[in-house]
């Protein structure tokens, strides 16, 4: 996972949701034609008239071909048309929940509807054949997003349990996502479990040293234990890291930290 | 003249909110790009100009606000004026707009959804107030993409619970 995430982060490539193989559909079937038209559609710029017309043609000819709805919906979500995007994506979710529930959950997260994000992800993980899925950019296991969504709804304990279980489920340490320890450590801080937070945030620093947010939460953990001197050291490291233009930006993470937050802590320290 | 204004205002609102809601109907009208927002004299400020209307960027992440979402939210919160009539409203305002290469914003369009993401009409004046405080945000930075400057589209999401704004 770490390697996949690194590759995606550095190449900026997009891990599409389960690109279909058109040949699995019988020749002359609606699905086969819809599949071929959808591939033609994605050759055009996303959101363009040409692509949208081809998707509509695909959907008209093969209304049971879920991928066309999914691909058609993407630019709507990206451009602020949540309602319209959902009307389209819902069709894909209905046809193939196992493939598209996570994507819908991702957009609920993006639009800050944590209740619906949780609802979709809980439905997904209750499916007997649920498998490991990530955010569209590949940077986070969807279980991490589920835990963060619980935390956003105020249920830190549930969020922590989900993140712990997710991280423990990996067979190798290399499978842990680039910011997973950070997310867990942050939730420990929010739940006032400062000792645990320090252990986990230090694990994060072993993975990545250039995330300003990690030092901030480490500072808060030390502050919570009344280690004010160490807290100040960490807050200053956070500010230094903010100066680094190439610092790691933890996307799809929520709980973003700003230099003004850190400065406020330093003033109060 | 004074009597005409509220009527015009209501008509404008209908256009603003309703104008972007046709995707679910099978209406085969395609713009060059999803989200293209042409000038509408009923809604838009005629003084707002694009630097290059033939090449507007649909990449929201490249349009930023000075101080980030945090600063933007603080401004929205300080300008929001709660009224008791708003108490019944829980939902999301999604407001789309353009930021031109001079960092000016215009062509605002809005959709308003309830907690289950169905379209909803909020209490009187609330939508107009949300639009007004969004228009007050004046620290937008235009898109620079592959070392070129662009006019670009952006949207913001404002969540509200029982008439109170919800922090990100």
XYZ file of C-alpha atoms in Angstrom:
437
model
C 0.000 0.000 0.000
C 2.780 2.398 0.929
C 4.520 1.717 -2.346
C 1.337 2.099 -4.351
C 0.549 5.331 -2.541
C 4.075 6.635 -3.139
C 3.837 5.811 -6.808
C 0.512 7.577 -7.083
C 1.656 10.584 -5.119
C 4.734 11.053 -7.233
C 3.320 10.260 -10.624
C -0.003 11.948 -9.996
C -1.701 9.022 -11.652
C -5.283 8.121 -10.931
C -6.316 4.701 -9.790
C -9.615 4.281 -11.577
C -12.311 2.245 -9.923
C -12.220 -1.216 -11.484
C -11.882 -0.504 -15.186
C -13.966 -3.145 -16.895
C -13.008 -5.604 -19.576
C -15.563 -5.229 -22.382
C -14.928 -8.743 -23.673
C -16.634 -10.328 -20.672
C -19.951 -9.132 -22.105
C -21.488 -11.068 -25.009
C -20.935 -9.529 -28.410
C -23.871 -7.376 -29.558
C -25.150 -7.107 -25.951
C -26.136 -3.685 -24.601
C -23.433 -3.914 -21.939
C -20.732 -4.655 -24.494
C -21.728 -1.679 -26.615
C -22.055 0.561 -23.556
C -18.630 -0.570 -22.399
C -17.005 0.241 -25.722
C -18.726 3.638 -25.880
C -17.605 4.433 -22.352
C -14.001 3.760 -23.297
C -14.436 6.128 -26.222
C -15.909 8.689 -23.815
C -12.969 8.643 -21.398
C -10.603 9.361 -24.285
C -12.101 12.878 -24.324
C -11.457 15.457 -21.650
C -13.380 14.769 -18.447
C -16.584 16.810 -18.297
C -16.456 17.716 -21.985
C -19.497 17.705 -24.190
C -18.045 14.885 -26.297
C -17.509 12.618 -23.305
C -20.914 13.341 -21.792
C -22.692 12.649 -25.063
C -20.919 9.312 -25.410
C -21.773 8.335 -21.824
C -25.406 9.169 -22.444
C -25.346 7.070 -25.567
C -23.741 4.239 -23.619
C -26.347 4.439 -20.859
C -29.200 4.489 -23.381
C -27.915 1.374 -25.119
C -26.789 -0.550 -22.021
C -28.605 0.813 -18.979
C -27.294 -2.007 -16.792
C -23.654 -1.156 -17.407
C -22.639 0.516 -14.131
C -19.236 1.908 -15.098
C -20.771 4.396 -17.546
C -22.800 6.008 -14.746
C -19.773 6.106 -12.492
C -17.509 7.729 -15.062
C -20.208 10.155 -16.111
C -20.748 11.302 -12.529
C -17.122 12.185 -11.738
C -16.929 15.734 -13.183
C -20.246 16.677 -11.553
C -18.813 15.933 -8.118
C -15.549 17.683 -8.881
C -17.332 20.852 -10.002
C -19.828 21.369 -7.201
C -22.859 19.590 -8.681
C -23.332 17.204 -5.803
C -27.025 16.662 -6.404
C -26.627 15.905 -10.116
C -23.578 13.706 -9.501
C -25.488 11.617 -6.977
C -28.486 11.101 -9.266
C -26.078 9.519 -11.763
C -23.791 7.628 -9.387
C -26.732 6.183 -7.434
C -27.554 4.113 -10.511
C -24.068 2.594 -10.475
C -24.298 1.928 -6.728
C -27.615 0.193 -7.183
C -26.257 -2.017 -9.974
C -22.929 -2.864 -8.328
C -22.757 -1.755 -4.707
C -19.493 -3.545 -4.083
C -17.749 -1.477 -6.756
C -19.233 1.959 -6.147
C -20.321 2.373 -2.510
C -16.823 3.463 -1.537
C -16.710 6.084 -4.249
C -20.004 7.567 -3.110
C -18.752 7.509 0.475
C -15.651 9.376 -0.666
C -17.761 12.204 -2.083
C -19.912 12.352 1.032
C -16.651 12.826 2.913
C -15.509 15.533 0.491
C -18.777 17.413 0.889
C -18.545 16.946 4.653
C -21.591 14.777 5.063
C -20.005 12.406 7.558
C -23.237 10.627 8.480
C -23.846 9.496 4.895
C -20.150 8.659 4.471
C -20.386 6.349 7.490
C -23.649 4.863 6.245
C -22.184 3.961 2.852
C -18.955 2.569 4.254
C -20.725 0.500 6.910
C -22.967 -0.905 4.147
C -19.866 -1.640 2.101
C -17.968 -3.447 4.860
C -21.051 -5.502 5.696
C -20.954 -6.973 2.188
C -19.537 -10.508 2.346
C -17.151 -9.868 -0.525
C -15.896 -6.438 0.538
C -12.225 -5.989 -0.294
C -9.598 -3.369 0.454
C -10.450 -0.157 -1.345
C -8.709 3.190 -1.182
C -9.559 6.840 -1.805
C -9.478 7.573 -5.568
C -5.899 8.865 -5.362
C -4.817 5.686 -3.553
C -3.500 7.507 -0.495
C -5.861 6.135 2.154
C -7.525 2.834 2.920
C -11.273 3.542 3.044
C -11.301 2.129 6.590
C -9.121 5.082 7.602
C -11.701 7.406 6.081
C -14.464 5.581 7.973
C -12.612 6.041 11.261
C -11.988 9.721 10.508
C -15.665 10.183 9.629
C -16.650 8.756 13.039
C -14.189 11.164 14.634
C -15.692 14.060 12.675
C -19.075 13.046 14.081
C -17.573 13.257 17.577
C -17.134 9.517 18.181
C -13.386 9.365 18.757
C -13.444 5.972 20.477
C -15.099 4.301 17.514
C -12.739 6.082 15.127
C -9.721 4.888 17.088
C -10.929 1.275 17.136
C -11.426 1.290 13.372
C -7.996 2.808 12.682
C -6.263 0.417 15.096
C -7.989 -2.568 13.492
C -7.136 -1.315 10.013
C -3.452 -0.805 10.751
C -3.226 -4.123 12.626
C -4.819 -5.950 9.709
C -1.824 -5.344 7.443
C 0.519 -8.293 7.220
C 3.558 -6.090 6.746
C 4.481 -2.666 8.118
C 5.138 -1.565 4.550
C 1.432 -1.874 3.854
C 0.597 0.954 6.249
C -0.424 4.124 4.405
C 1.848 7.165 4.353
C -0.190 9.071 6.942
C -2.082 6.296 8.760
C -0.077 6.563 11.994
C -0.585 10.296 11.871
C -4.362 9.843 11.649
C -4.407 7.408 14.562
C -2.079 9.561 16.672
C -4.239 12.590 16.019
C -7.337 10.735 17.195
C -5.527 9.685 20.378
C -4.744 13.359 21.001
C -8.360 14.370 20.400
C -9.427 11.599 22.785
C -6.866 12.814 25.375
C -4.858 9.545 25.241
C -1.582 11.412 25.133
C 0.880 8.597 25.924
C -0.505 6.441 23.141
C -0.487 9.462 20.830
C 3.232 10.074 21.377
C 4.113 6.458 20.591
C 2.078 6.410 17.382
C 3.086 9.884 16.174
C 6.730 8.904 16.568
C 5.996 5.875 14.401
C 4.618 8.338 11.855
C 7.870 10.306 11.946
C 9.702 7.088 11.081
C 7.570 6.921 7.923
C 7.601 10.637 7.018
C 9.407 13.519 8.655
C 8.004 16.375 6.647
C 4.358 16.656 7.669
C 3.747 19.835 9.687
C 0.542 18.467 11.207
C 2.322 15.559 12.898
C 4.579 17.885 14.929
C 1.569 19.973 15.854
C -0.325 17.010 17.290
C 2.850 15.731 18.944
C 3.127 19.163 20.553
C -0.476 18.937 21.754
C 0.182 15.473 23.223
C 3.188 16.762 25.201
C 1.176 19.759 26.299
C -1.567 17.399 27.478
C 1.044 15.694 29.687
C 2.258 19.110 30.910
C 5.615 18.711 29.128
C 5.508 22.306 27.959
C 9.152 22.505 26.958
C 8.884 19.483 24.666
C 5.559 20.806 23.355
C 7.245 24.068 22.317
C 9.999 22.126 20.536
C 7.384 20.221 18.537
C 5.319 23.328 17.732
C 8.446 25.039 16.434
C 9.263 22.010 14.289
C 5.745 22.233 12.898
C 6.238 25.876 11.946
C 9.591 25.062 10.349
C 7.969 22.304 8.334
C 5.267 24.684 7.125
C 8.083 26.745 5.603
C 9.117 23.787 3.465
C 7.399 24.102 0.104
C 7.939 20.410 -0.571
C 6.439 19.249 2.703
C 4.049 16.322 2.610
C 0.417 17.383 2.337
C -1.930 14.862 3.881
C -4.919 14.993 1.570
C -8.376 13.615 2.323
C -7.496 13.837 5.967
C -9.819 16.428 7.474
C -8.648 18.176 10.648
C -6.220 20.370 8.664
C -3.719 22.345 10.712
C -2.697 25.907 9.790
C 0.374 27.875 10.854
C -1.981 30.182 12.763
C -3.099 27.207 14.919
C 0.499 26.420 15.786
C 1.373 30.042 16.551
C -1.633 30.254 18.831
C -0.407 27.212 20.767
C 3.079 28.699 21.047
C 1.667 31.923 22.401
C -0.466 30.054 24.922
C 2.342 27.668 25.916
C -40.196 51.184 -9.032
C -39.776 50.235 -5.424
C -42.609 47.736 -5.665
C -41.065 45.975 -8.623
C -37.756 45.250 -6.970
C -38.777 42.449 -4.612
C -40.522 40.706 -7.479
C -37.448 40.974 -9.658
C -35.418 39.706 -6.761
C -37.603 36.636 -6.350
C -37.467 35.901 -10.056
C -33.685 36.235 -9.980
C -33.533 33.814 -7.079
C -35.607 31.284 -8.907
C -33.205 31.489 -11.814
C -30.127 31.335 -9.648
C -31.181 28.300 -7.683
C -33.180 26.598 -10.397
C -30.820 27.296 -13.258
C -28.403 24.546 -12.330
C -30.756 21.749 -11.487
C -31.656 20.094 -14.730
C -29.247 17.194 -14.922
C -31.703 14.683 -13.496
C -34.286 15.454 -16.150
C -33.531 13.941 -19.498
C -32.911 17.246 -21.137
C -30.331 16.902 -23.849
C -28.523 20.189 -23.595
C -24.781 20.013 -23.425
C -22.380 22.789 -22.577
C -18.790 22.551 -23.787
C -17.816 21.646 -20.244
C -19.948 20.630 -17.278
C -20.164 23.679 -15.043
C -19.601 26.308 -17.725
C -21.485 29.334 -16.441
C -22.320 31.894 -19.112
C -23.137 35.469 -18.145
C -26.762 35.934 -17.132
C -27.916 39.533 -16.988
C -30.575 38.605 -14.409
C -28.037 37.283 -11.953
C -24.573 38.523 -12.734
C -22.595 41.712 -12.285
C -21.875 43.090 -15.732
C -18.586 44.530 -14.496
C -17.170 41.092 -13.799
C -15.018 40.146 -16.775
C -12.986 37.104 -17.634
C -9.438 37.561 -18.877
C -9.827 34.780 -21.436
C -13.340 33.416 -21.760
C -12.165 30.838 -24.295
C -9.918 29.073 -21.820
C -11.406 28.834 -18.337
C -10.006 26.221 -15.984
C -12.239 23.629 -14.319
C -9.740 22.642 -11.636
C -11.018 23.801 -8.290
C -7.881 22.945 -6.334
C -5.892 25.613 -8.163
C -8.095 28.454 -6.954
C -7.112 29.231 -3.364
C -8.073 31.555 -0.557
C -5.421 33.501 1.337
C -5.131 31.851 4.750
C -6.848 28.703 3.469
C -10.257 27.295 4.289
C -9.735 28.294 7.901
C -9.466 32.008 7.113
C -12.354 31.787 4.659
C -14.542 30.085 7.234
C -13.692 32.649 9.911
C -14.852 35.421 7.593
C -18.058 33.586 6.754
C -18.729 32.959 10.439
C -18.150 36.560 11.430
C -20.406 37.877 8.664
C -23.215 35.375 9.225
C -26.190 36.893 10.974
C -28.414 34.286 12.588
C -32.135 34.855 12.684
C -34.552 32.727 14.674
C -36.456 31.894 11.482
C -33.358 30.012 10.269
C -33.598 27.540 13.166
C -35.625 25.090 11.099
C -32.879 24.727 8.499
C -30.316 21.933 8.443
C -28.431 21.282 5.246
C -25.674 22.299 2.868
C -25.138 25.279 0.586
C -22.889 24.534 -2.369
C -21.907 27.771 -4.061
C -20.053 27.752 -7.381
C -18.364 30.783 -8.891
C -15.543 32.004 -11.080
C -12.330 33.681 -10.006
C -10.825 35.681 -12.843
C -7.121 36.280 -13.403
C -7.405 39.551 -11.444
C -8.575 37.629 -8.333
C -12.127 38.932 -8.627
C -15.053 36.550 -8.132
C -18.345 36.463 -9.990
C -21.121 34.404 -11.602
C -22.255 32.781 -8.412
C -24.620 29.823 -8.603
C -25.949 27.842 -5.702
C -27.554 24.537 -4.820
C -29.133 23.942 -1.449
C -29.549 20.419 -0.107
C -31.001 18.985 3.090
C -29.201 16.484 5.322
C -30.259 13.629 3.001
C -29.059 15.629 -0.009
C -32.458 16.361 -1.482
C -33.089 19.818 -2.874
C -34.704 22.099 -0.375
C -35.943 25.675 -0.154
C -34.539 27.323 2.969
C -36.408 29.861 5.113
C -36.967 33.241 3.507
C -33.864 35.454 3.162
C -31.439 32.725 4.238
C -30.239 31.831 0.739
C -29.811 35.504 -0.148
C -27.854 36.052 3.041
C -25.569 33.061 2.368
C -24.906 34.373 -1.117
C -24.224 37.866 0.204
C -21.641 36.691 2.744
C -20.008 34.474 0.112
C -19.718 37.474 -2.192
C -17.956 39.377 0.593
C -15.057 36.901 0.509
C -12.423 38.891 -1.339
C -9.116 37.096 -0.879
C -9.333 34.624 -3.721
C -6.199 33.778 -5.672
C -6.652 32.854 -9.299
C -5.464 29.590 -10.779
C -1.909 29.193 -11.991
C -1.624 25.899 -13.786
C 1.510 24.671 -15.532
C 3.005 28.162 -15.123
C 0.081 29.805 -16.913
C -2.499 32.103 -15.356
C -6.169 31.277 -15.727
C -9.683 32.313 -14.888
C -11.024 29.332 -12.991
C -14.085 27.772 -11.399
C -14.298 27.036 -7.732
C -17.002 26.048 -5.280
C -17.419 26.152 -1.542
C -19.560 24.057 0.759
C -21.216 25.625 3.769
C -22.897 23.332 6.255
C -25.620 24.453 8.581
C -27.327 22.756 11.498
C -30.489 24.252 12.979
C -29.634 27.586 11.417
C -26.082 27.669 12.802
C -22.978 27.332 10.631
C -20.951 24.164 11.187
C -17.169 24.291 11.194
C -15.247 22.163 8.719
